[in-house]
Amino acid sequence: RNMEQGSGGQAVDIKPRWIALESNPRVLNKFIYKLGVPQKWAFADCLGLSRELLQYVPQPCLAILLLFPTTHYQKLQAAQQQSQQSQQQQHTIPPHMFFMKQVVGNACGTIAVIHAIANNRSTFGGDIDLCSAAPSTTTASPATTTTDNNTTPQQPQQPQPSALAEFLDRLAQATPEERGRALGVDPGLTAVHAEVGQQGQTRPDQDRQRKDDDFHFVCFLRWPLDGQLYELDGTKPAPLCHGPVVRESDSQSESEAFVAATADVIQQRYIETNPDELFFSVISLGAAQDEDDVVMGGSGVSGGSGSGGGVDKPGVAESDVAMLVSLGFEITMVREALRESG
């Protein structure tokens, strides 16, 4: 099909169609490292939205990805809020913010990751350096050359820009629509997505593709130029501003305040409006705590996105979830088991 419903309820012209990425830190970390992101940064599951569990979000946190089910009611709610937003801000994009539209089917996960990386290349005191791709696998040249009995050391090979660095630099002045179309034909990003899309715990078969349409990825970040919290969704005309990020105490960092503000928006805008829905996933992009962060992951329900870890629903004790997860149980299974047991 060539038309797909965006999370805002509007029809989006979808032509190419990719295999969806899982909302699984293990898969997403492989994805961003192939795009040139240093391994000092990593995705990690968010265990819950309470202030207690938010303390486990690795700091500093650069961005938060949310996977949510695109039910009819959800789309209606989003459409109403989008209408209000359009009247207030006239679909404006903050200066220097990188934003792109979704033109490729099932690419919302990739677009959310690009939004997170592109708008954090120099944020929270840590540069995301995309100028170095993975080391080349070609045979190394001799370390020295000899001319007239003189040995001259060769200069070390300069790192090459990653596929994402080239994409961002080439389209720095392009429109969101032009960036969306360029993603679908970019050979480097398409190849990386295709490779990583085959991985994870769900299979890229036709049944999975049908389920993919039921989920959608968005990205939350604090824009340092104005201190506002933004929600970036490629199916919408512009980022959605949720207001200023305000520190709750003198001891709270700006990054911690961003995480808390994002959790409040997700709870009010998504969780509370879908009280019977289990499949939400919240994943943070932040400092890698140890080597386990690079391979950490949950089980993924993929959808134009996918679902790995999730957030707690009313009736599930967050302390019980945290305790069982610390013992090695998978977070989605824990949540479902606690929900069924009451």
Coordinates of C-alpha atoms in Angstrom, one line a residue:
R1 CA 0.0 0.0 0.0
N2 CA 1.2 3.5 -0.7
M3 CA -0.6 5.4 2.1
E4 CA 0.0 5.0 5.8
Q5 CA -1.5 6.7 8.8
G6 CA 0.9 8.8 10.7
S7 CA 0.7 9.1 14.5
G8 CA -1.0 12.4 14.1
G9 CA -3.8 10.8 12.1
Q10 CA -2.9 12.3 8.8
A11 CA -2.2 10.2 5.7
V12 CA 1.5 10.0 4.7
D13 CA 2.6 9.0 1.2
I14 CA 4.7 5.9 1.8
K15 CA 6.7 4.5 -1.1
P16 CA 9.8 2.5 -0.1
R17 CA 9.2 0.1 2.8
W18 CA 12.0 -1.1 5.1
I19 CA 12.2 -3.9 7.7
A20 CA 11.4 -2.2 11.0
L21 CA 14.1 -1.8 13.7
E22 CA 13.4 -3.4 17.1
S23 CA 13.1 -1.2 20.1
N24 CA 15.9 -3.2 21.6
P25 CA 19.1 -1.6 23.0
R26 CA 21.2 -4.5 21.7
V27 CA 20.0 -3.9 18.2
L28 CA 20.0 -0.1 18.4
N29 CA 23.5 0.0 19.8
K30 CA 24.8 -2.1 16.9
F31 CA 23.0 0.4 14.6
I32 CA 24.5 3.6 16.0
Y33 CA 28.0 2.1 16.2
K34 CA 27.9 1.3 12.5
L35 CA 26.9 4.9 11.9
G36 CA 30.0 6.1 13.6
V37 CA 28.8 6.9 17.1
P38 CA 31.5 6.3 19.7
Q39 CA 30.9 3.4 22.1
K40 CA 31.0 5.8 25.1
W41 CA 27.3 6.3 24.3
A42 CA 24.7 3.6 24.4
F43 CA 21.0 2.9 24.4
A44 CA 19.5 1.4 27.6
D45 CA 16.0 0.3 28.6
C46 CA 14.1 2.7 31.0
L47 CA 12.6 0.5 33.8
G48 CA 9.8 2.9 34.6
L49 CA 8.6 6.5 34.7
S50 CA 8.6 7.0 38.5
R51 CA 11.2 9.4 39.9
E52 CA 12.6 6.4 41.8
L53 CA 13.2 4.3 38.7
L54 CA 14.4 7.3 36.6
Q55 CA 17.4 7.4 38.8
Y56 CA 18.7 4.3 36.9
V57 CA 18.7 6.2 33.6
P58 CA 22.4 6.5 32.6
Q59 CA 23.6 10.1 32.8
P60 CA 24.1 12.3 31.0
C61 CA 21.1 11.4 28.9
L62 CA 21.1 12.9 25.3
A63 CA 17.7 11.7 24.1
I64 CA 14.8 9.4 24.8
L65 CA 13.0 7.2 22.3
L66 CA 9.4 6.2 22.8
L67 CA 7.6 3.3 21.1
F68 CA 3.8 3.4 21.3
P69 CA 0.9 1.6 19.7
T70 CA -0.9 3.7 17.1
T71 CA -4.5 2.8 18.0
H72 CA -7.4 4.7 16.6
Y73 CA -8.0 6.5 19.9
Q74 CA -4.3 7.4 20.1
K75 CA -4.4 8.8 16.6
L76 CA -7.5 10.9 17.4
Q77 CA -5.8 12.3 20.5
A78 CA -2.6 13.1 18.6
A79 CA -4.6 14.7 15.8
Q80 CA -6.4 17.0 18.2
Q81 CA -3.2 18.0 19.9
Q82 CA -1.4 18.5 16.6
S83 CA -4.2 20.9 15.5
Q84 CA -3.7 23.0 18.7
Q85 CA 0.0 23.0 18.1
S86 CA -0.3 24.2 14.5
Q87 CA -2.4 27.1 15.6
Q88 CA 0.1 28.1 18.3
Q89 CA 3.4 27.6 16.6
Q90 CA 2.6 27.5 12.9
H91 CA 4.7 24.4 12.4
T92 CA 8.0 26.2 13.1
I93 CA 11.2 24.3 13.4
P94 CA 13.7 25.8 16.0
P95 CA 16.8 27.3 14.3
H96 CA 19.6 24.8 13.7
M97 CA 17.5 21.8 14.8
F98 CA 17.7 18.8 12.4
F99 CA 14.3 17.5 11.6
M100 CA 13.2 15.2 8.8
K101 CA 9.9 13.8 7.5
Q102 CA 9.1 10.1 7.2
V103 CA 8.8 9.1 3.5
V104 CA 10.0 5.5 3.9
G105 CA 7.6 3.0 5.4
N106 CA 8.8 1.4 8.7
A107 CA 11.6 3.9 8.9
C108 CA 10.3 5.7 12.1
G109 CA 12.8 3.9 14.3
T110 CA 15.7 5.0 12.1
I111 CA 14.4 8.5 11.9
A112 CA 14.0 8.7 15.7
V113 CA 17.6 7.5 16.0
I114 CA 18.8 10.1 13.5
H115 CA 16.9 12.8 15.3
A116 CA 18.6 11.8 18.5
I117 CA 22.1 11.7 17.1
A118 CA 21.9 14.7 14.7
N119 CA 20.7 17.1 17.4
N120 CA 23.3 15.9 20.0
R121 CA 26.6 16.1 18.1
S122 CA 27.7 18.6 20.8
T123 CA 25.5 18.4 23.8
F124 CA 25.8 17.9 27.6
G125 CA 29.6 18.5 27.3
G126 CA 30.2 15.4 25.1
D127 CA 30.6 15.4 21.4
I128 CA 29.1 12.7 19.3
D129 CA 31.8 12.4 16.7
L130 CA 30.5 10.9 13.4
C131 CA 33.7 11.5 11.5
S132 CA 35.1 8.0 12.1
A133 CA 33.3 5.0 10.7
A134 CA 34.2 1.4 11.7
P135 CA 37.8 0.5 10.9
S136 CA 38.4 -0.6 7.4
T137 CA 38.7 -4.3 6.8
T138 CA 41.0 -3.9 3.8
T139 CA 44.6 -5.1 3.9
A140 CA 46.9 -2.5 5.5
S141 CA 49.5 -0.9 3.4
P142 CA 53.2 -1.2 4.4
A143 CA 54.1 1.0 7.4
T144 CA 57.0 2.6 5.5
T145 CA 58.3 3.3 2.0
T146 CA 61.9 3.2 0.9
T147 CA 63.4 5.6 -1.6
D148 CA 67.1 5.9 -2.3
N149 CA 68.0 4.1 0.9
N150 CA 65.8 6.5 2.9
T151 CA 63.0 5.1 4.9
T152 CA 60.0 7.4 5.2
P153 CA 57.2 6.5 7.5
Q154 CA 53.8 6.7 5.9
Q155 CA 51.2 9.0 7.3
P156 CA 48.4 7.2 9.2
Q157 CA 45.2 6.8 7.2
Q158 CA 42.7 9.5 8.0
P159 CA 39.3 8.3 9.3
Q160 CA 36.6 8.5 6.8
P161 CA 33.2 10.1 7.5
S162 CA 30.5 7.6 8.4
A163 CA 27.4 7.2 6.2
L164 CA 25.4 9.3 8.7
A165 CA 28.0 12.1 8.8
E166 CA 27.9 12.4 5.1
F167 CA 24.1 12.3 5.1
L168 CA 23.8 15.1 7.7
D169 CA 26.5 17.3 6.1
R170 CA 25.1 16.9 2.6
L171 CA 21.5 17.7 3.7
A172 CA 22.3 20.4 6.3
Q173 CA 20.4 23.0 4.3
A174 CA 17.7 20.8 2.9
T175 CA 14.0 20.8 3.9
P176 CA 12.5 18.1 6.1
E177 CA 10.8 16.6 3.0
E178 CA 14.0 16.5 1.0
R179 CA 15.8 14.8 3.9
G180 CA 13.1 12.2 4.1
R181 CA 13.2 11.4 0.4
A182 CA 17.0 11.3 0.5
L183 CA 17.0 8.7 3.3
G184 CA 15.2 6.2 1.1
V185 CA 17.8 6.3 -1.6
D186 CA 20.9 6.8 0.5
P187 CA 23.0 3.6 -0.2
G188 CA 25.1 3.8 3.0
L189 CA 22.2 4.3 5.5
T190 CA 20.0 1.8 3.6
A191 CA 22.7 -0.9 3.8
V192 CA 23.2 -0.4 7.5
H193 CA 19.5 -0.4 8.2
A194 CA 19.0 -3.6 6.2
E195 CA 21.8 -5.4 8.0
V196 CA 20.6 -4.4 11.5
G197 CA 17.0 -4.8 10.6
Q198 CA 17.5 -8.6 10.2
Q199 CA 18.8 -8.9 13.8
G200 CA 16.9 -9.0 17.1
Q201 CA 14.3 -11.4 18.5
T202 CA 11.6 -10.8 15.9
R203 CA 11.7 -12.1 12.3
P204 CA 11.4 -9.9 9.2
D205 CA 8.6 -11.9 7.7
Q206 CA 5.2 -10.9 6.3
D207 CA 3.4 -11.4 9.7
R208 CA 5.9 -9.1 11.4
Q209 CA 5.5 -6.5 8.7
R210 CA 1.7 -6.4 9.4
K211 CA 2.4 -5.9 13.1
D212 CA 4.9 -3.2 12.3
D213 CA 2.1 -0.8 11.3
D214 CA 0.7 -0.9 14.8
F215 CA 3.6 0.8 16.5
H216 CA 5.5 4.1 16.0
F217 CA 8.7 5.7 17.3
V218 CA 9.3 9.3 18.3
C219 CA 12.3 11.0 19.9
F220 CA 12.3 13.4 22.8
L221 CA 15.2 15.8 23.5
R222 CA 16.0 19.1 25.3
W223 CA 17.1 21.7 22.8
P224 CA 20.0 23.6 24.4
L225 CA 19.4 26.8 22.4
D226 CA 16.1 27.5 24.1
G227 CA 15.9 25.0 27.0
Q228 CA 12.6 23.6 25.7
L229 CA 11.5 19.9 25.6
Y230 CA 10.7 18.8 22.0
E231 CA 9.0 15.7 20.6
L232 CA 10.3 14.9 17.1
D233 CA 8.0 12.7 14.9
G234 CA 8.7 12.3 11.2
T235 CA 5.0 12.1 10.4
K236 CA 4.3 15.6 11.7
P237 CA 5.1 18.9 10.0
A238 CA 7.4 20.1 12.8
P239 CA 8.7 19.2 16.2
L240 CA 6.1 19.5 19.0
C241 CA 7.2 21.7 21.9
H242 CA 6.2 20.7 25.4
G243 CA 7.5 23.7 27.2
P244 CA 10.6 24.5 29.2
V245 CA 12.7 21.9 31.0
V246 CA 12.7 23.1 34.7
R247 CA 15.0 21.7 37.3
E248 CA 13.0 20.4 40.3
S249 CA 15.9 21.2 42.8
D250 CA 19.3 22.8 42.9
S251 CA 20.9 19.3 43.0
Q252 CA 19.2 18.1 39.8
S253 CA 21.2 18.4 36.6
E254 CA 19.7 19.7 33.4
S255 CA 20.0 16.2 32.0
E256 CA 18.1 14.7 34.9
A257 CA 15.5 17.4 34.6
F258 CA 15.1 16.6 30.9
V259 CA 14.5 12.9 31.8
A260 CA 11.9 13.8 34.4
A261 CA 10.1 16.2 32.1
T262 CA 10.0 13.6 29.3
A263 CA 8.7 11.0 31.7
D264 CA 5.8 13.3 32.7
V265 CA 4.9 14.0 29.1
I266 CA 4.9 10.3 28.2
Q267 CA 2.8 9.4 31.2
Q268 CA 0.2 12.1 30.6
R269 CA 0.1 12.1 26.8
Y270 CA 0.5 8.4 26.1
I271 CA 0.1 6.1 29.1
E272 CA -2.9 7.7 30.8
T273 CA -4.8 8.0 27.5
N274 CA -4.3 4.3 26.8
P275 CA -4.8 2.7 30.3
D276 CA -5.4 -0.8 28.9
E277 CA -2.4 -0.9 26.6
L278 CA 0.7 -2.8 27.7
F279 CA 3.1 -2.3 24.8
F280 CA 5.0 0.9 25.4
S281 CA 8.8 1.1 25.3
V282 CA 11.1 3.8 26.6
I283 CA 14.8 3.8 25.7
S284 CA 17.4 6.3 26.7
L285 CA 20.5 7.3 24.8
G286 CA 23.2 8.3 27.3
A287 CA 26.6 7.5 28.7
A288 CA 27.6 3.8 28.5
Q289 CA 28.0 2.6 32.0
D290 CA 30.0 -0.5 31.2
E291 CA 30.6 -3.1 28.5
D292 CA 27.2 -4.7 29.2
D293 CA 25.4 -1.5 28.0
V294 CA 26.7 -2.2 24.5
V295 CA 24.9 -5.6 24.3
M296 CA 22.1 -5.0 26.7
G297 CA 18.6 -5.6 25.4
G298 CA 15.1 -6.8 26.0
S299 CA 12.7 -8.7 23.8
G300 CA 11.4 -6.7 20.8
V301 CA 8.0 -6.3 19.4
S302 CA 9.0 -4.5 16.3
G303 CA 6.7 -2.1 14.5
G304 CA 7.3 0.7 12.2
S305 CA 9.3 0.4 15.3
G306 CA 9.5 -2.3 17.9
S307 CA 9.2 -2.8 21.6
G308 CA 11.9 -3.8 24.0
G309 CA 11.6 -2.7 27.6
G310 CA 8.5 -0.9 28.6
V311 CA 6.9 1.3 31.2
D312 CA 4.8 0.3 34.1
K313 CA 1.0 0.5 34.0
P314 CA -1.3 1.2 37.0
G315 CA -1.6 -1.9 39.2
V316 CA 2.0 -3.1 38.7
A317 CA 4.3 -2.3 41.5
E318 CA 7.4 -0.6 40.1
S319 CA 9.6 -1.9 43.0
D320 CA 8.6 -5.5 42.1
V321 CA 9.4 -4.9 38.4
A322 CA 12.8 -3.4 39.3
M323 CA 13.6 -6.3 41.7
L324 CA 12.8 -9.0 39.2
V325 CA 14.6 -7.3 36.4
S326 CA 17.7 -7.1 38.6
L327 CA 17.5 -10.9 39.0
G328 CA 17.8 -11.3 35.3
F329 CA 14.2 -11.6 34.2
E330 CA 13.1 -9.9 30.9
I331 CA 11.2 -6.7 31.6
T332 CA 8.2 -7.2 29.3
M333 CA 7.6 -10.7 30.6
V334 CA 7.9 -9.4 34.2
R335 CA 5.3 -6.7 33.5
E336 CA 2.8 -9.0 31.8
A337 CA 3.2 -11.7 34.6
L338 CA 2.6 -9.1 37.4
R339 CA -0.3 -7.7 35.5
E340 CA -1.9 -11.1 35.1
S341 CA -1.3 -12.1 38.7
G342 CA -2.8 -8.8 40.0

